[in-house]
Amino acid sequence: MARRKAAPLIQEFPLIRQLQRRHERRSPLIRKGIGDDAAVVSIPAGAWTVLTTDLLTEGIHFDLRTASPASVGYRAAMANLSDVAAMGATPRFLLVSIAIPPALRTADIHALYRGLMSVCDRYDVRLIGGDTSASRQGLFISITLLGTTTRGHALFRNGAHAGDGIYVTGTLGDSLAGLQLLTSRRDSRQGTRLAAADRHFLTDRHRHPTARVREGLWLNRGKLATAAIDVSDGLSGDLRHVCEESRVGAELDLDRLPISPACCAYARTRGIDPATLALAGGEDYELLFTVAARDEPKLDRQARAKRFQITKIGTIRPRRFGLQSRASDGTRVPVPMTSYRHFD
Ligand code: ADP
Ligand code: MG
């Protein structure tokens, strides 16, 4: 496409060549990677292709005053991987487009790609291309991820039925707690009352979340989950998506929400209920999924054998039930509408 040249400080073509030299990896599935008009890949016969894309805008989704370019790259890649994980697919190929503002240096772009590629290498995802432009104001990053899954096997949001168990992987609320710690003043009392190890755990969960790719594949291949979504907006918001798509209601057991010891300790220093963090906190990138009652014993057995941490947090109800949560004293309240959208 004909367009204006990249920002004067950054030479577009040398940059692309450097990115290619540093980050291109071989794969028998790649017929042509970076360097031609388009990439060409071969997809295994009988597979379904899963595609997702994300556009991240400086000042909206991330803030380069509080996040390093490397962590922006890391989290951008992980958010896309998490979407493919929530479909139960294998992530394979990545395209990255960037629009670079004048203030950014080449070193920042390389740091961003280092963060991004550390995720790709860990999950065996290959960078096969992208596009580069100048931006008058602010950094833009668009990531497109291609995954594959066996034909007929994909986890959708719309398969939950009344009576299914509601489950979640890992722990909830850590990322929000970590973000609050990162953005609160260093000398504030809550920070000093929290043990250094807990603070480190929470901020690391925010900066370096983990997409549950292996868990998604397991749930999909064994046809264990009836519906799945990744927790990117917060449990209450994402459960709402599943319920709306599946036309069902849900009952959440607040006592059963999996909350890490560090998150509990943080909630105590703030004098808040940790369940609030778990319900509202986005960007944990855990999987929220539903399982038919008859498959729950098998799910438990296999999760234990594979050492996957999963927790049952409620039950799908008929639509008229709405979304309710039950506290330890048995009282039921509507699940709050809180939903969290923030990149940094
Ligand atoms: P075109 O003008 O056809 O878009 P480009 O010069 O933009 O070609 O791109 C040349 C090659 O470099 C293509 O393979 C493209 O996918 C790749 N590429 C361009 N920008 C990036 C980027 N930011 N990250 C990774 N690959 C890129
Ligand atoms: Mg181009």
Tab-separated table of C-alpha atoms and ligand atoms in Angstrom:
chain	number	residue	atom	x	y	z
A	1	MET	CA	0.000	0.000	0.000
A	2	ALA	CA	1.333	3.450	-0.873
A	3	ARG	CA	1.561	5.736	2.117
A	4	ARG	CA	3.673	8.263	3.971
A	5	LYS	CA	7.051	7.212	5.214
A	6	ALA	CA	7.635	6.154	8.802
A	7	ALA	CA	8.742	8.707	11.387
A	8	PRO	CA	12.097	10.230	10.430
A	9	LEU	CA	13.872	8.840	13.477
A	10	ILE	CA	12.894	5.298	12.600
A	11	GLN	CA	13.811	3.873	9.256
A	12	GLU	CA	11.017	1.545	8.232
A	13	PHE	CA	12.855	-0.912	6.015
A	14	PRO	CA	15.948	-1.408	8.177
A	15	LEU	CA	13.587	-1.889	11.124
A	16	ILE	CA	11.596	-4.587	9.328
A	17	ARG	CA	14.832	-6.317	8.302
A	18	GLN	CA	16.057	-6.232	11.896
A	19	LEU	CA	12.765	-7.592	13.181
A	20	GLN	CA	12.920	-10.362	10.613
A	21	ARG	CA	16.516	-11.251	11.506
A	22	ARG	CA	15.782	-11.354	15.212
A	23	HIS	CA	12.351	-12.889	15.325
A	24	GLU	CA	11.696	-15.040	12.301
A	25	ARG	CA	11.651	-18.748	13.184
A	26	ARG	CA	11.517	-21.715	10.881
A	27	SER	CA	8.505	-23.991	10.668
A	28	PRO	CA	7.519	-26.655	8.135
A	29	LEU	CA	4.066	-25.049	8.062
A	30	ILE	CA	5.414	-21.694	6.818
A	31	ARG	CA	5.850	-21.565	3.028
A	32	LYS	CA	6.665	-17.850	3.096
A	33	GLY	CA	7.108	-15.702	6.184
A	34	ILE	CA	8.268	-12.079	6.472
A	35	GLY	CA	9.604	-10.490	3.295
A	36	ASP	CA	7.064	-11.101	0.548
A	37	ASP	CA	3.787	-9.396	-0.316
A	38	ALA	CA	1.937	-11.781	1.980
A	39	ALA	CA	2.721	-14.783	4.154
A	40	VAL	CA	1.787	-18.292	3.020
A	41	VAL	CA	1.167	-21.078	5.532
A	42	SER	CA	-0.151	-24.588	5.188
A	43	ILE	CA	-2.907	-25.658	7.535
A	44	PRO	CA	-3.271	-29.356	8.419
A	45	ALA	CA	-6.049	-31.019	6.396
A	46	GLY	CA	-9.316	-31.336	8.284
A	47	ALA	CA	-8.510	-28.430	10.612
A	48	TRP	CA	-10.628	-25.415	11.366
A	49	THR	CA	-8.836	-22.059	11.329
A	50	VAL	CA	-9.418	-19.771	14.323
A	51	LEU	CA	-8.705	-16.062	13.824
A	52	THR	CA	-8.597	-13.214	16.297
A	53	THR	CA	-7.357	-9.646	16.146
A	54	ASP	CA	-6.864	-6.870	18.680
A	55	LEU	CA	-6.145	-3.188	18.245
A	56	LEU	CA	-4.332	-1.527	21.136
A	57	THR	CA	-4.139	2.230	21.401
A	58	GLU	CA	-1.733	4.167	23.614
A	59	GLY	CA	-3.620	6.085	26.266
A	60	ILE	CA	-6.652	3.805	25.955
A	61	HIS	CA	-5.347	0.270	26.398
A	62	PHE	CA	-1.899	0.944	27.799
A	63	ASP	CA	0.116	3.808	29.209
A	64	LEU	CA	3.815	4.045	28.364
A	65	ARG	CA	4.336	6.241	31.428
A	66	THR	CA	3.620	3.286	33.727
A	67	ALA	CA	4.331	0.259	31.530
A	68	SER	CA	7.546	-0.630	29.736
A	69	PRO	CA	7.380	-1.301	25.977
A	70	ALA	CA	8.419	-4.901	26.717
A	71	SER	CA	5.481	-5.471	29.050
A	72	VAL	CA	3.073	-3.838	26.559
A	73	GLY	CA	4.303	-6.298	23.910
A	74	TYR	CA	4.108	-9.223	26.309
A	75	ARG	CA	0.565	-8.442	27.398
A	76	ALA	CA	-0.652	-7.668	23.892
A	77	ALA	CA	0.507	-11.081	22.673
A	78	MET	CA	-0.864	-12.840	25.746
A	79	ALA	CA	-4.313	-11.248	25.358
A	80	ASN	CA	-4.552	-12.675	21.829
A	81	LEU	CA	-3.300	-16.083	22.924
A	82	SER	CA	-5.911	-16.101	25.638
A	83	ASP	CA	-8.668	-15.566	23.050
A	84	VAL	CA	-7.436	-18.560	21.063
A	85	ALA	CA	-7.111	-20.581	24.299
A	86	ALA	CA	-10.737	-19.777	25.111
A	87	MET	CA	-11.736	-21.322	21.763
A	88	GLY	CA	-9.793	-24.462	22.662
A	89	ALA	CA	-7.460	-23.987	19.698
A	90	THR	CA	-3.697	-24.213	19.140
A	91	PRO	CA	-2.181	-20.738	18.490
A	92	ARG	CA	0.178	-20.841	15.483
A	93	PHE	CA	0.855	-17.671	13.466
A	94	LEU	CA	1.036	-14.007	14.389
A	95	LEU	CA	0.906	-10.763	12.369
A	96	VAL	CA	1.839	-7.511	14.092
A	97	SER	CA	1.122	-4.036	12.765
A	98	ILE	CA	2.498	-0.967	14.466
A	99	ALA	CA	2.088	2.768	13.983
A	100	ILE	CA	5.038	4.505	15.612
A	101	PRO	CA	4.827	8.056	17.036
A	102	PRO	CA	7.811	10.422	16.663
A	103	ALA	CA	8.666	10.187	20.376
A	104	LEU	CA	9.385	6.461	20.253
A	105	ARG	CA	12.900	5.203	19.648
A	106	THR	CA	13.978	2.130	17.686
A	107	ALA	CA	15.121	0.599	20.984
A	108	ASP	CA	11.543	0.875	22.313
A	109	ILE	CA	10.186	-0.996	19.292
A	110	HIS	CA	12.773	-3.721	19.757
A	111	ALA	CA	11.869	-3.953	23.452
A	112	LEU	CA	8.190	-4.256	22.517
A	113	TYR	CA	8.984	-7.092	20.105
A	114	ARG	CA	11.194	-8.785	22.707
A	115	GLY	CA	8.244	-8.896	25.119
A	116	LEU	CA	5.946	-10.073	22.380
A	117	MET	CA	8.329	-12.748	21.102
A	118	SER	CA	9.016	-14.115	24.575
A	119	VAL	CA	5.339	-15.090	24.606
A	120	CYS	CA	5.423	-16.448	21.039
A	121	ASP	CA	8.503	-18.577	21.710
A	122	ARG	CA	7.002	-20.005	24.870
A	123	TYR	CA	3.855	-21.102	23.016
A	124	ASP	CA	5.561	-22.027	19.744
A	125	VAL	CA	3.786	-19.251	17.827
A	126	ARG	CA	5.536	-17.895	14.715
A	127	LEU	CA	5.713	-14.247	13.616
A	128	ILE	CA	4.882	-14.295	9.876
A	129	GLY	CA	4.424	-10.600	9.063
A	130	GLY	CA	2.783	-7.306	9.802
A	131	ASP	CA	2.788	-3.699	8.716
A	132	THR	CA	4.671	-0.586	9.806
A	133	SER	CA	3.571	3.029	9.663
A	134	ALA	CA	4.270	6.357	11.278
A	135	SER	CA	1.739	7.791	13.706
A	136	ARG	CA	1.308	11.508	14.341
A	137	GLN	CA	0.336	10.818	17.921
A	138	GLY	CA	0.492	7.738	20.107
A	139	LEU	CA	1.566	4.165	19.501
A	140	PHE	CA	-0.863	1.731	17.889
A	141	ILE	CA	-0.375	-2.020	17.885
A	142	SER	CA	-2.609	-4.423	16.039
A	143	ILE	CA	-2.062	-8.139	16.513
A	144	THR	CA	-3.701	-10.849	14.448
A	145	LEU	CA	-3.351	-14.431	15.625
A	146	LEU	CA	-4.216	-17.526	13.643
A	147	GLY	CA	-4.862	-20.813	15.419
A	148	THR	CA	-6.087	-24.232	14.412
A	149	THR	CA	-8.379	-26.820	15.892
A	150	THR	CA	-9.685	-30.215	14.768
A	151	ARG	CA	-12.783	-29.805	12.657
A	152	GLY	CA	-15.902	-29.885	14.837
A	153	HIS	CA	-13.984	-29.070	17.999
A	154	ALA	CA	-14.245	-25.489	19.284
A	155	LEU	CA	-15.378	-23.953	22.556
A	156	PHE	CA	-18.103	-21.373	22.042
A	157	ARG	CA	-19.788	-19.045	24.502
A	158	ASN	CA	-23.264	-20.279	23.670
A	159	GLY	CA	-23.283	-23.922	24.794
A	160	ALA	CA	-24.113	-23.640	28.522
A	161	HIS	CA	-27.261	-25.356	29.837
A	162	ALA	CA	-29.130	-25.146	33.156
A	163	GLY	CA	-27.535	-27.602	35.561
A	164	ASP	CA	-23.988	-27.275	34.159
A	165	GLY	CA	-21.256	-26.544	36.693
A	166	ILE	CA	-19.412	-23.220	36.345
A	167	TYR	CA	-15.635	-23.484	36.647
A	168	VAL	CA	-12.615	-21.259	36.461
A	169	THR	CA	-8.884	-21.992	36.113
A	170	GLY	CA	-6.254	-20.497	38.437
A	171	THR	CA	-7.079	-17.574	40.734
A	172	LEU	CA	-9.043	-14.369	40.152
A	173	GLY	CA	-8.377	-10.761	41.122
A	174	ASP	CA	-4.560	-10.908	41.145
A	175	SER	CA	-4.113	-8.731	38.077
A	176	LEU	CA	-6.389	-5.968	39.364
A	177	ALA	CA	-4.671	-6.042	42.766
A	178	GLY	CA	-1.300	-5.863	40.968
A	179	LEU	CA	-2.441	-2.928	38.846
A	180	GLN	CA	-3.676	-1.068	41.925
A	181	LEU	CA	-0.314	-1.655	43.595
A	182	LEU	CA	1.559	-0.419	40.525
A	183	THR	CA	-0.488	2.737	40.168
A	184	SER	CA	-0.824	3.629	43.863
A	185	ARG	CA	1.830	5.821	45.395
A	186	ARG	CA	4.870	3.860	46.521
A	187	ASP	CA	4.821	5.377	49.978
A	188	SER	CA	1.124	4.736	50.558
A	189	ARG	CA	0.443	2.694	53.679
A	190	GLN	CA	-1.232	-0.211	51.892
A	191	GLY	CA	1.975	-0.861	49.982
A	192	THR	CA	4.201	-0.988	53.014
A	193	ARG	CA	1.854	-3.237	54.999
A	194	LEU	CA	1.901	-5.893	52.308
A	195	ALA	CA	4.729	-8.453	52.390
A	196	ALA	CA	7.248	-7.925	49.587
A	197	ALA	CA	6.638	-11.456	48.255
A	198	ASP	CA	2.875	-10.838	47.985
A	199	ARG	CA	3.431	-7.500	46.265
A	200	HIS	CA	5.816	-9.116	43.813
A	201	PHE	CA	3.408	-11.981	43.095
A	202	LEU	CA	0.514	-9.608	42.346
A	203	THR	CA	2.416	-7.110	40.219
A	204	ASP	CA	3.946	-10.000	38.272
A	205	ARG	CA	0.494	-11.511	37.687
A	206	HIS	CA	-0.480	-8.138	36.219
A	207	ARG	CA	2.624	-7.647	34.077
A	208	HIS	CA	3.051	-11.256	33.021
A	209	PRO	CA	-0.308	-13.008	32.868
A	210	THR	CA	-0.472	-16.554	31.485
A	211	ALA	CA	-2.900	-17.641	28.776
A	212	ARG	CA	-4.414	-21.039	29.604
A	213	VAL	CA	-3.683	-22.637	26.250
A	214	ARG	CA	-3.080	-26.184	27.508
A	215	GLU	CA	-6.218	-26.086	29.626
A	216	GLY	CA	-8.296	-24.848	26.672
A	217	LEU	CA	-7.002	-27.661	24.462
A	218	TRP	CA	-7.794	-30.210	27.139
A	219	LEU	CA	-11.351	-28.945	27.645
A	220	ASN	CA	-11.949	-28.839	23.879
A	221	ARG	CA	-10.374	-32.125	22.785
A	222	GLY	CA	-12.175	-34.133	25.445
A	223	LYS	CA	-15.459	-32.264	24.758
A	224	LEU	CA	-15.539	-31.546	28.488
A	225	ALA	CA	-16.669	-27.904	28.395
A	226	THR	CA	-20.087	-26.902	27.064
A	227	ALA	CA	-19.051	-23.216	26.869
A	228	ALA	CA	-15.909	-21.194	27.534
A	229	ILE	CA	-14.624	-17.621	27.644
A	230	ASP	CA	-11.422	-16.047	28.924
A	231	VAL	CA	-11.644	-13.685	31.882
A	232	SER	CA	-10.474	-10.457	30.294
A	233	ASP	CA	-13.189	-8.021	31.424
A	234	GLY	CA	-13.746	-9.472	34.904
A	235	LEU	CA	-15.699	-12.512	36.100
A	236	SER	CA	-19.031	-10.729	36.467
A	237	GLY	CA	-18.850	-9.252	32.960
A	238	ASP	CA	-17.530	-12.364	31.261
A	239	LEU	CA	-20.009	-14.705	32.970
A	240	ARG	CA	-22.691	-12.322	31.748
A	241	HIS	CA	-21.440	-12.809	28.163
A	242	VAL	CA	-21.703	-16.599	28.481
A	243	CYS	CA	-25.194	-16.349	30.002
A	244	GLU	CA	-26.439	-13.973	27.316
A	245	GLU	CA	-25.020	-16.054	24.464
A	246	SER	CA	-26.311	-19.304	25.996
A	247	ARG	CA	-29.666	-17.777	27.075
A	248	VAL	CA	-29.307	-19.008	30.635
A	249	GLY	CA	-28.948	-17.643	34.178
A	250	ALA	CA	-26.275	-18.435	36.754
A	251	GLU	CA	-25.756	-18.828	40.478
A	252	LEU	CA	-22.303	-17.966	41.773
A	253	ASP	CA	-20.975	-19.190	45.120
A	254	LEU	CA	-18.939	-16.248	46.418
A	255	ASP	CA	-17.234	-18.410	49.053
A	256	ARG	CA	-15.819	-20.661	46.405
A	257	LEU	CA	-14.100	-18.009	44.264
A	258	PRO	CA	-10.424	-19.018	43.962
A	259	ILE	CA	-8.402	-16.159	45.442
A	260	SER	CA	-4.661	-16.327	45.993
A	261	PRO	CA	-3.219	-15.824	49.493
A	262	ALA	CA	-1.449	-12.703	48.166
A	263	CYS	CA	-4.724	-11.246	46.869
A	264	CYS	CA	-6.427	-11.994	50.206
A	265	ALA	CA	-3.572	-10.247	52.042
A	266	TYR	CA	-3.853	-7.246	49.717
A	267	ALA	CA	-7.624	-7.032	50.225
A	268	ARG	CA	-7.068	-7.038	54.007
A	269	THR	CA	-4.644	-4.096	53.791
A	270	ARG	CA	-7.268	-2.179	51.799
A	271	GLY	CA	-10.159	-3.243	54.043
A	272	ILE	CA	-12.104	-4.618	51.081
A	273	ASP	CA	-13.739	-7.968	50.352
A	274	PRO	CA	-11.426	-10.044	48.116
A	275	ALA	CA	-14.519	-11.345	46.274
A	276	THR	CA	-15.001	-7.792	44.950
A	277	LEU	CA	-11.554	-7.932	43.345
A	278	ALA	CA	-12.277	-11.392	41.936
A	279	LEU	CA	-15.614	-10.298	40.433
A	280	ALA	CA	-14.451	-6.995	38.974
A	281	GLY	CA	-10.823	-7.729	38.129
A	282	GLY	CA	-10.070	-8.044	34.448
A	283	GLU	CA	-7.040	-9.339	32.622
A	284	ASP	CA	-6.512	-12.417	34.734
A	285	TYR	CA	-6.767	-14.373	31.463
A	286	GLU	CA	-8.067	-17.403	33.295
A	287	LEU	CA	-10.647	-19.582	31.535
A	288	LEU	CA	-14.257	-19.500	32.682
A	289	PHE	CA	-16.111	-22.593	31.464
A	290	THR	CA	-19.181	-24.714	32.019
A	291	VAL	CA	-19.407	-28.506	32.257
A	292	ALA	CA	-22.426	-30.829	32.082
A	293	ALA	CA	-23.170	-32.422	35.480
A	294	ARG	CA	-22.529	-35.942	34.137
A	295	ASP	CA	-19.007	-34.952	33.030
A	296	GLU	CA	-17.964	-33.282	36.287
A	297	PRO	CA	-16.420	-36.414	37.893
A	298	LYS	CA	-14.364	-37.017	34.741
A	299	LEU	CA	-13.324	-33.344	34.676
A	300	ASP	CA	-12.120	-33.543	38.278
A	301	ARG	CA	-10.233	-36.785	37.696
A	302	GLN	CA	-8.460	-35.523	34.614
A	303	ALA	CA	-7.662	-32.109	36.131
A	304	ARG	CA	-6.009	-33.811	39.102
A	305	ALA	CA	-4.026	-36.165	36.853
A	306	LYS	CA	-2.860	-33.249	34.696
A	307	ARG	CA	-2.303	-30.961	37.694
A	308	PHE	CA	-4.571	-28.265	36.281
A	309	GLN	CA	-5.949	-25.946	38.938
A	310	ILE	CA	-9.702	-25.612	38.406
A	311	THR	CA	-12.420	-24.534	40.848
A	312	LYS	CA	-16.179	-24.965	40.696
A	313	ILE	CA	-17.686	-21.570	41.470
A	314	GLY	CA	-21.375	-22.064	40.738
A	315	THR	CA	-24.119	-23.584	38.626
A	316	ILE	CA	-25.904	-22.549	35.444
A	317	ARG	CA	-29.620	-21.855	36.089
A	318	PRO	CA	-32.590	-21.229	33.770
A	319	ARG	CA	-32.671	-17.792	32.191
A	320	ARG	CA	-35.438	-16.437	34.453
A	321	PHE	CA	-33.126	-16.960	37.463
A	322	GLY	CA	-30.884	-14.143	36.202
A	323	LEU	CA	-27.367	-13.775	37.598
A	324	GLN	CA	-27.244	-14.186	41.342
A	325	SER	CA	-24.451	-14.738	43.809
A	326	ARG	CA	-24.764	-16.511	47.122
A	327	ALA	CA	-22.801	-15.407	50.183
A	328	SER	CA	-21.735	-17.679	53.078
A	329	ASP	CA	-24.821	-16.745	55.131
A	330	GLY	CA	-27.039	-18.012	52.329
A	331	THR	CA	-28.246	-14.583	51.187
A	332	ARG	CA	-28.552	-14.080	47.452
A	333	VAL	CA	-27.771	-10.826	45.666
A	334	PRO	CA	-27.667	-10.009	41.964
A	335	VAL	CA	-24.174	-10.324	40.482
A	336	PRO	CA	-22.935	-6.722	40.224
A	337	MET	CA	-22.586	-5.198	36.774
A	338	THR	CA	-18.989	-4.212	37.467
A	339	SER	CA	-16.837	-4.856	34.525
A	340	TYR	CA	-13.315	-3.807	34.147
A	341	ARG	CA	-11.587	-2.630	30.993
A	342	HIS	CA	-8.111	-1.301	31.243
A	343	PHE	CA	-4.825	-2.319	29.760
A	344	ASP	CA	-2.436	-0.691	32.145
B	1	ADP	P1	3.944	-4.051	1.738
B	1	ADP	O1	4.324	-2.712	1.211
B	1	ADP	O2	3.620	-5.066	0.696
B	1	ADP	O3	2.926	-3.978	2.849
B	1	ADP	P2	6.055	-4.088	3.640
B	1	ADP	O4	7.304	-3.472	3.178
B	1	ADP	O5	5.161	-3.309	4.548
B	1	ADP	O6	5.263	-4.646	2.407
B	1	ADP	O7	6.390	-5.433	4.381
B	1	ADP	C1	7.410	-6.281	3.929
B	1	ADP	C2	7.389	-7.531	4.758
B	1	ADP	O8	7.639	-7.228	6.113
B	1	ADP	C3	6.046	-8.254	4.742
B	1	ADP	O9	6.298	-9.646	4.790
B	1	ADP	C4	5.397	-7.806	6.027
B	1	ADP	O10	4.483	-8.781	6.491
B	1	ADP	C5	6.598	-7.635	6.945
B	1	ADP	N1	6.398	-6.610	7.986
B	1	ADP	C6	6.177	-5.279	7.799
B	1	ADP	N2	6.044	-4.639	8.978
B	1	ADP	C7	6.192	-5.587	9.937
B	1	ADP	C8	6.122	-5.571	11.360
B	1	ADP	N3	5.911	-4.437	12.048
B	1	ADP	N4	6.301	-6.737	12.027
B	1	ADP	C9	6.517	-7.871	11.336
B	1	ADP	N5	6.578	-7.971	10.024
B	1	ADP	C10	6.414	-6.837	9.300
B	2	MG	MG	3.242	-2.998	4.511
